[in-house]
């Protein structure tokens, strides 16, 4: 008995609609995504049960490393430049064009005023390494404000509606956090938010 041969047919699938959908999804995510500002150091925040969200705009982020080094910054680069101009003018610090450019590209402020010009003169790769060992001092200047307070005051002058958000490492010494909060209280900055990780059920 002769075998019946099944005619083979090529299957063709039109991928155009799928390509259109993928392009639309890609455009959607690109337009709606919020990019996080890179931080100069890695910080592992402690856990808490609070679910209060930090605002995305008009926030002065205060970052404290495990060693107690303090960094400040805001997402608005125009405000950052205005803060820099106010502080450098007050202390007679002159920055050239390259240094200002590096300041704009830097994620956060994290160098003492005495080393700010030298720090901003470094190449971006060297800046990332140098900032790990720097930080904004909390010692008072000639019995007045500390450099940390000067930067916070400048941020408040540039944007009166700015909110403070403190992000500390879980291993940051308590005395460092207490000293920093005392300096904020001396400036009548008594309202700020602490950035933490939401505690999960497994951690209870």
PDB file of C-alpha atoms in Angstrom:
ATOM      1  CA  UNK A   1       0.000   0.000   0.000  1.00  0.00           C
ATOM      2  CA  UNK A   2       1.454   3.331  -0.999  1.00  0.00           C
ATOM      3  CA  UNK A   3       2.241   5.849   1.725  1.00  0.00           C
ATOM      4  CA  UNK A   4       0.376   9.082   1.745  1.00  0.00           C
ATOM      5  CA  UNK A   5       2.785  11.977   1.566  1.00  0.00           C
ATOM      6  CA  UNK A   6       1.854  15.012   3.626  1.00  0.00           C
ATOM      7  CA  UNK A   7       2.682  18.161   1.864  1.00  0.00           C
ATOM      8  CA  UNK A   8       4.946  20.383   3.954  1.00  0.00           C
ATOM      9  CA  UNK A   9       4.083  24.046   4.190  1.00  0.00           C
ATOM     10  CA  UNK A  10       6.287  26.814   5.415  1.00  0.00           C
ATOM     11  CA  UNK A  11       4.889  28.649   8.425  1.00  0.00           C
ATOM     12  CA  UNK A  12       5.345  32.393   8.312  1.00  0.00           C
ATOM     13  CA  UNK A  13       4.571  34.587  11.304  1.00  0.00           C
ATOM     14  CA  UNK A  14       4.307  38.313  10.907  1.00  0.00           C
ATOM     15  CA  UNK A  15       6.442  39.829  13.707  1.00  0.00           C
ATOM     16  CA  UNK A  16       5.600  43.426  12.877  1.00  0.00           C
ATOM     17  CA  UNK A  17       2.856  43.835  15.526  1.00  0.00           C
ATOM     18  CA  UNK A  18       5.142  42.404  18.221  1.00  0.00           C
ATOM     19  CA  UNK A  19       7.924  44.793  17.219  1.00  0.00           C
ATOM     20  CA  UNK A  20       5.494  47.696  17.445  1.00  0.00           C
ATOM     21  CA  UNK A  21       4.397  46.640  20.928  1.00  0.00           C
ATOM     22  CA  UNK A  22       7.984  46.233  22.129  1.00  0.00           C
ATOM     23  CA  UNK A  23       8.900  49.673  20.793  1.00  0.00           C
ATOM     24  CA  UNK A  24       5.930  51.252  22.557  1.00  0.00           C
ATOM     25  CA  UNK A  25       6.803  49.525  25.832  1.00  0.00           C
ATOM     26  CA  UNK A  26      10.429  50.618  25.573  1.00  0.00           C
ATOM     27  CA  UNK A  27       9.397  54.237  24.951  1.00  0.00           C
ATOM     28  CA  UNK A  28       6.941  54.082  27.855  1.00  0.00           C
ATOM     29  CA  UNK A  29       9.530  52.857  30.357  1.00  0.00           C
ATOM     30  CA  UNK A  30      12.150  55.333  29.135  1.00  0.00           C
ATOM     31  CA  UNK A  31       9.773  58.270  29.552  1.00  0.00           C
ATOM     32  CA  UNK A  32       8.329  57.252  32.924  1.00  0.00           C
ATOM     33  CA  UNK A  33      11.431  55.888  34.658  1.00  0.00           C
ATOM     34  CA  UNK A  34      13.147  57.855  37.412  1.00  0.00           C
ATOM     35  CA  UNK A  35      16.917  57.495  37.397  1.00  0.00           C
ATOM     36  CA  UNK A  36      18.602  57.293  40.793  1.00  0.00           C
ATOM     37  CA  UNK A  37      21.449  59.661  41.524  1.00  0.00           C
ATOM     38  CA  UNK A  38      24.620  57.673  42.169  1.00  0.00           C
ATOM     39  CA  UNK A  39      25.983  57.963  45.692  1.00  0.00           C
ATOM     40  CA  UNK A  40      29.682  58.391  46.474  1.00  0.00           C
ATOM     41  CA  UNK A  41      29.652  55.538  48.998  1.00  0.00           C
ATOM     42  CA  UNK A  42      27.653  52.392  49.659  1.00  0.00           C
ATOM     43  CA  UNK A  43      25.315  52.683  52.636  1.00  0.00           C
ATOM     44  CA  UNK A  44      23.324  49.826  54.163  1.00  0.00           C
ATOM     45  CA  UNK A  45      20.427  51.509  55.938  1.00  0.00           C
ATOM     46  CA  UNK A  46      18.835  49.974  59.055  1.00  0.00           C
ATOM     47  CA  UNK A  47      15.385  48.386  58.905  1.00  0.00           C
ATOM     48  CA  UNK A  48      12.192  49.995  60.171  1.00  0.00           C
ATOM     49  CA  UNK A  49       8.427  49.505  59.960  1.00  0.00           C
ATOM     50  CA  UNK A  50       7.747  53.000  58.604  1.00  0.00           C
ATOM     51  CA  UNK A  51       6.236  53.246  55.118  1.00  0.00           C
ATOM     52  CA  UNK A  52       6.432  57.036  54.698  1.00  0.00           C
ATOM     53  CA  UNK A  53       7.857  57.814  51.275  1.00  0.00           C
ATOM     54  CA  UNK A  54      10.526  60.442  50.750  1.00  0.00           C
ATOM     55  CA  UNK A  55       9.548  63.153  48.226  1.00  0.00           C
ATOM     56  CA  UNK A  56      11.310  62.913  44.872  1.00  0.00           C
ATOM     57  CA  UNK A  57      11.898  66.654  44.489  1.00  0.00           C
ATOM     58  CA  UNK A  58      13.147  69.496  46.704  1.00  0.00           C
ATOM     59  CA  UNK A  59      15.093  67.199  49.027  1.00  0.00           C
ATOM     60  CA  UNK A  60      18.561  67.755  50.485  1.00  0.00           C
ATOM     61  CA  UNK A  61      20.011  64.285  50.956  1.00  0.00           C
ATOM     62  CA  UNK A  62      22.452  63.925  53.850  1.00  0.00           C
ATOM     63  CA  UNK A  63      24.521  60.759  53.527  1.00  0.00           C
ATOM     64  CA  UNK A  64      26.560  59.397  56.447  1.00  0.00           C
ATOM     65  CA  UNK A  65      29.100  56.626  55.848  1.00  0.00           C
ATOM     66  CA  UNK A  66      29.889  53.803  58.304  1.00  0.00           C
ATOM     67  CA  UNK A  67      33.042  55.753  59.252  1.00  0.00           C
ATOM     68  CA  UNK A  68      31.017  58.892  59.986  1.00  0.00           C
ATOM     69  CA  UNK A  69      31.886  60.884  56.849  1.00  0.00           C
ATOM     70  CA  UNK A  70      29.107  63.246  55.767  1.00  0.00           C
ATOM     71  CA  UNK A  71      28.020  64.103  52.219  1.00  0.00           C
ATOM     72  CA  UNK A  72      25.164  66.343  51.049  1.00  0.00           C
ATOM     73  CA  UNK A  73      23.453  66.787  47.717  1.00  0.00           C
ATOM     74  CA  UNK A  74      20.189  67.431  45.917  1.00  0.00           C
ATOM     75  CA  UNK A  75      18.773  66.198  42.639  1.00  0.00           C
ATOM     76  CA  UNK A  76      18.530  69.747  41.271  1.00  0.00           C
ATOM     77  CA  UNK A  77      21.914  70.596  39.733  1.00  0.00           C
ATOM     78  CA  UNK A  78      21.030  74.287  39.422  1.00  0.00           C
ATOM     79  CA  UNK A  79      20.480  74.423  43.172  1.00  0.00           C
ATOM     80  CA  UNK A  80      23.765  72.597  43.721  1.00  0.00           C
ATOM     81  CA  UNK A  81      25.649  75.194  41.667  1.00  0.00           C
ATOM     82  CA  UNK A  82      23.902  78.038  43.500  1.00  0.00           C
ATOM     83  CA  UNK A  83      24.888  76.467  46.836  1.00  0.00           C
ATOM     84  CA  UNK A  84      28.481  76.149  45.665  1.00  0.00           C
ATOM     85  CA  UNK A  85      28.607  79.776  44.536  1.00  0.00           C
ATOM     86  CA  UNK A  86      27.219  81.009  47.855  1.00  0.00           C
ATOM     87  CA  UNK A  87      29.641  78.997  49.997  1.00  0.00           C
ATOM     88  CA  UNK A  88      32.746  79.650  47.872  1.00  0.00           C
ATOM     89  CA  UNK A  89      32.004  83.391  47.687  1.00  0.00           C
ATOM     90  CA  UNK A  90      31.623  83.533  51.455  1.00  0.00           C
ATOM     91  CA  UNK A  91      34.996  81.899  52.080  1.00  0.00           C
ATOM     92  CA  UNK A  92      36.864  83.481  49.165  1.00  0.00           C
ATOM     93  CA  UNK A  93      37.365  80.262  47.192  1.00  0.00           C
ATOM     94  CA  UNK A  94      37.832  80.687  43.437  1.00  0.00           C
ATOM     95  CA  UNK A  95      37.099  77.783  41.077  1.00  0.00           C
ATOM     96  CA  UNK A  96      38.046  77.661  37.419  1.00  0.00           C
ATOM     97  CA  UNK A  97      35.854  76.396  34.583  1.00  0.00           C
ATOM     98  CA  UNK A  98      37.091  72.803  34.777  1.00  0.00           C
ATOM     99  CA  UNK A  99      36.533  72.643  38.514  1.00  0.00           C
ATOM    100  CA  UNK A 100      32.986  74.008  38.166  1.00  0.00           C
ATOM    101  CA  UNK A 101      32.313  71.457  35.423  1.00  0.00           C
ATOM    102  CA  UNK A 102      33.495  68.626  37.679  1.00  0.00           C
ATOM    103  CA  UNK A 103      31.332  69.985  40.498  1.00  0.00           C
ATOM    104  CA  UNK A 104      28.247  69.849  38.264  1.00  0.00           C
ATOM    105  CA  UNK A 105      29.039  66.265  37.284  1.00  0.00           C
ATOM    106  CA  UNK A 106      29.660  65.124  40.861  1.00  0.00           C
ATOM    107  CA  UNK A 107      26.838  63.271  42.630  1.00  0.00           C
ATOM    108  CA  UNK A 108      27.169  64.918  46.053  1.00  0.00           C
ATOM    109  CA  UNK A 109      29.255  67.466  47.916  1.00  0.00           C
ATOM    110  CA  UNK A 110      31.770  65.652  50.060  1.00  0.00           C
ATOM    111  CA  UNK A 111      35.057  67.546  50.363  1.00  0.00           C
ATOM    112  CA  UNK A 112      36.252  70.046  52.990  1.00  0.00           C
ATOM    113  CA  UNK A 113      36.463  73.639  51.772  1.00  0.00           C
ATOM    114  CA  UNK A 114      40.238  73.586  52.255  1.00  0.00           C
ATOM    115  CA  UNK A 115      40.520  70.709  49.774  1.00  0.00           C
ATOM    116  CA  UNK A 116      37.586  71.531  47.491  1.00  0.00           C
ATOM    117  CA  UNK A 117      39.628  73.121  44.697  1.00  0.00           C
ATOM    118  CA  UNK A 118      42.250  70.341  44.699  1.00  0.00           C
ATOM    119  CA  UNK A 119      39.521  67.689  44.748  1.00  0.00           C
ATOM    120  CA  UNK A 120      37.667  69.229  41.801  1.00  0.00           C
ATOM    121  CA  UNK A 121      40.942  69.450  39.845  1.00  0.00           C
ATOM    122  CA  UNK A 122      41.214  65.652  39.765  1.00  0.00           C
ATOM    123  CA  UNK A 123      40.023  63.478  36.919  1.00  0.00           C
ATOM    124  CA  UNK A 124      36.506  62.018  37.447  1.00  0.00           C
ATOM    125  CA  UNK A 125      37.946  58.549  38.136  1.00  0.00           C
ATOM    126  CA  UNK A 126      40.317  59.948  40.749  1.00  0.00           C
ATOM    127  CA  UNK A 127      37.489  61.990  42.278  1.00  0.00           C
ATOM    128  CA  UNK A 128      35.485  58.817  42.893  1.00  0.00           C
ATOM    129  CA  UNK A 129      38.435  57.355  44.789  1.00  0.00           C
ATOM    130  CA  UNK A 130      39.328  60.518  46.705  1.00  0.00           C
ATOM    131  CA  UNK A 131      35.823  61.197  47.986  1.00  0.00           C
ATOM    132  CA  UNK A 132      35.872  57.886  49.852  1.00  0.00           C
ATOM    133  CA  UNK A 133      38.393  59.360  52.306  1.00  0.00           C
ATOM    134  CA  UNK A 134      36.986  62.895  52.530  1.00  0.00           C
ATOM    135  CA  UNK A 135      33.666  64.178  53.862  1.00  0.00           C
ATOM    136  CA  UNK A 136      32.254  67.487  55.084  1.00  0.00           C
ATOM    137  CA  UNK A 137      33.657  68.510  58.498  1.00  0.00           C
ATOM    138  CA  UNK A 138      31.303  69.192  61.402  1.00  0.00           C
ATOM    139  CA  UNK A 139      33.830  71.245  63.372  1.00  0.00           C
ATOM    140  CA  UNK A 140      32.880  74.885  63.833  1.00  0.00           C
ATOM    141  CA  UNK A 141      34.755  77.529  61.854  1.00  0.00           C
ATOM    142  CA  UNK A 142      36.235  80.205  64.171  1.00  0.00           C
ATOM    143  CA  UNK A 143      33.514  79.573  66.724  1.00  0.00           C
ATOM    144  CA  UNK A 144      30.724  79.997  64.172  1.00  0.00           C
ATOM    145  CA  UNK A 145      28.942  77.545  61.921  1.00  0.00           C
ATOM    146  CA  UNK A 146      30.551  74.320  60.783  1.00  0.00           C
ATOM    147  CA  UNK A 147      31.080  73.550  57.095  1.00  0.00           C
ATOM    148  CA  UNK A 148      28.191  71.106  57.290  1.00  0.00           C
ATOM    149  CA  UNK A 149      25.923  73.854  58.617  1.00  0.00           C
ATOM    150  CA  UNK A 150      27.143  76.233  55.913  1.00  0.00           C
ATOM    151  CA  UNK A 151      26.089  73.812  53.161  1.00  0.00           C
ATOM    152  CA  UNK A 152      22.693  73.206  54.793  1.00  0.00           C
ATOM    153  CA  UNK A 153      22.170  76.965  55.190  1.00  0.00           C
ATOM    154  CA  UNK A 154      23.090  77.505  51.541  1.00  0.00           C
ATOM    155  CA  UNK A 155      20.597  74.838  50.479  1.00  0.00           C
ATOM    156  CA  UNK A 156      17.899  76.532  52.561  1.00  0.00           C
ATOM    157  CA  UNK A 157      18.721  79.958  51.091  1.00  0.00           C
ATOM    158  CA  UNK A 158      18.609  78.612  47.535  1.00  0.00           C
ATOM    159  CA  UNK A 159      15.365  76.697  48.086  1.00  0.00           C
ATOM    160  CA  UNK A 160      13.351  77.677  51.210  1.00  0.00           C
ATOM    161  CA  UNK A 161      10.985  74.738  50.614  1.00  0.00           C
ATOM    162  CA  UNK A 162      13.748  72.122  50.621  1.00  0.00           C
ATOM    163  CA  UNK A 163      13.286  69.120  52.929  1.00  0.00           C
ATOM    164  CA  UNK A 164      16.049  67.236  54.726  1.00  0.00           C
ATOM    165  CA  UNK A 165      16.496  63.485  54.416  1.00  0.00           C
ATOM    166  CA  UNK A 166      19.201  61.675  56.396  1.00  0.00           C
ATOM    167  CA  UNK A 167      20.569  58.349  55.185  1.00  0.00           C
ATOM    168  CA  UNK A 168      22.928  56.629  57.606  1.00  0.00           C
ATOM    169  CA  UNK A 169      24.601  53.263  57.505  1.00  0.00           C
ATOM    170  CA  UNK A 170      23.445  50.741  60.082  1.00  0.00           C
ATOM    171  CA  UNK A 171      27.044  50.655  61.402  1.00  0.00           C
ATOM    172  CA  UNK A 172      27.459  54.429  61.677  1.00  0.00           C
ATOM    173  CA  UNK A 173      28.507  55.307  65.256  1.00  0.00           C
ATOM    174  CA  UNK A 174      25.637  56.803  67.243  1.00  0.00           C
ATOM    175  CA  UNK A 175      27.781  59.708  68.464  1.00  0.00           C
ATOM    176  CA  UNK A 176      28.301  60.817  64.850  1.00  0.00           C
ATOM    177  CA  UNK A 177      24.577  60.811  64.113  1.00  0.00           C
ATOM    178  CA  UNK A 178      23.837  62.572  67.405  1.00  0.00           C
ATOM    179  CA  UNK A 179      26.424  65.291  66.701  1.00  0.00           C
ATOM    180  CA  UNK A 180      25.022  65.861  63.217  1.00  0.00           C
ATOM    181  CA  UNK A 181      21.451  66.109  64.497  1.00  0.00           C
ATOM    182  CA  UNK A 182      22.611  68.518  67.219  1.00  0.00           C
ATOM    183  CA  UNK A 183      24.082  70.777  64.528  1.00  0.00           C
ATOM    184  CA  UNK A 184      20.756  70.705  62.667  1.00  0.00           C
ATOM    185  CA  UNK A 185      18.919  71.591  65.860  1.00  0.00           C
ATOM    186  CA  UNK A 186      21.290  74.518  66.447  1.00  0.00           C
ATOM    187  CA  UNK A 187      20.102  75.826  63.068  1.00  0.00           C
ATOM    188  CA  UNK A 188      16.442  75.288  64.021  1.00  0.00           C
ATOM    189  CA  UNK A 189      16.263  72.494  61.470  1.00  0.00           C
ATOM    190  CA  UNK A 190      14.102  70.220  63.578  1.00  0.00           C
ATOM    191  CA  UNK A 191      12.152  68.502  60.813  1.00  0.00           C
ATOM    192  CA  UNK A 192      13.919  65.819  58.778  1.00  0.00           C
ATOM    193  CA  UNK A 193      13.276  62.304  57.601  1.00  0.00           C
ATOM    194  CA  UNK A 194      15.394  59.208  58.139  1.00  0.00           C
ATOM    195  CA  UNK A 195      15.820  56.905  55.142  1.00  0.00           C
ATOM    196  CA  UNK A 196      15.536  53.223  56.114  1.00  0.00           C
ATOM    197  CA  UNK A 197      14.713  49.846  54.601  1.00  0.00           C
ATOM    198  CA  UNK A 198      11.213  48.516  55.156  1.00  0.00           C
ATOM    199  CA  UNK A 199      11.370  45.651  57.617  1.00  0.00           C
ATOM    200  CA  UNK A 200      10.124  42.347  56.190  1.00  0.00           C
ATOM    201  CA  UNK A 201       8.209  39.626  58.002  1.00  0.00           C
ATOM    202  CA  UNK A 202      11.291  37.382  58.082  1.00  0.00           C
ATOM    203  CA  UNK A 203      13.233  40.049  60.014  1.00  0.00           C
ATOM    204  CA  UNK A 204      10.666  40.304  62.814  1.00  0.00           C
TER     205      UNK A 204
END
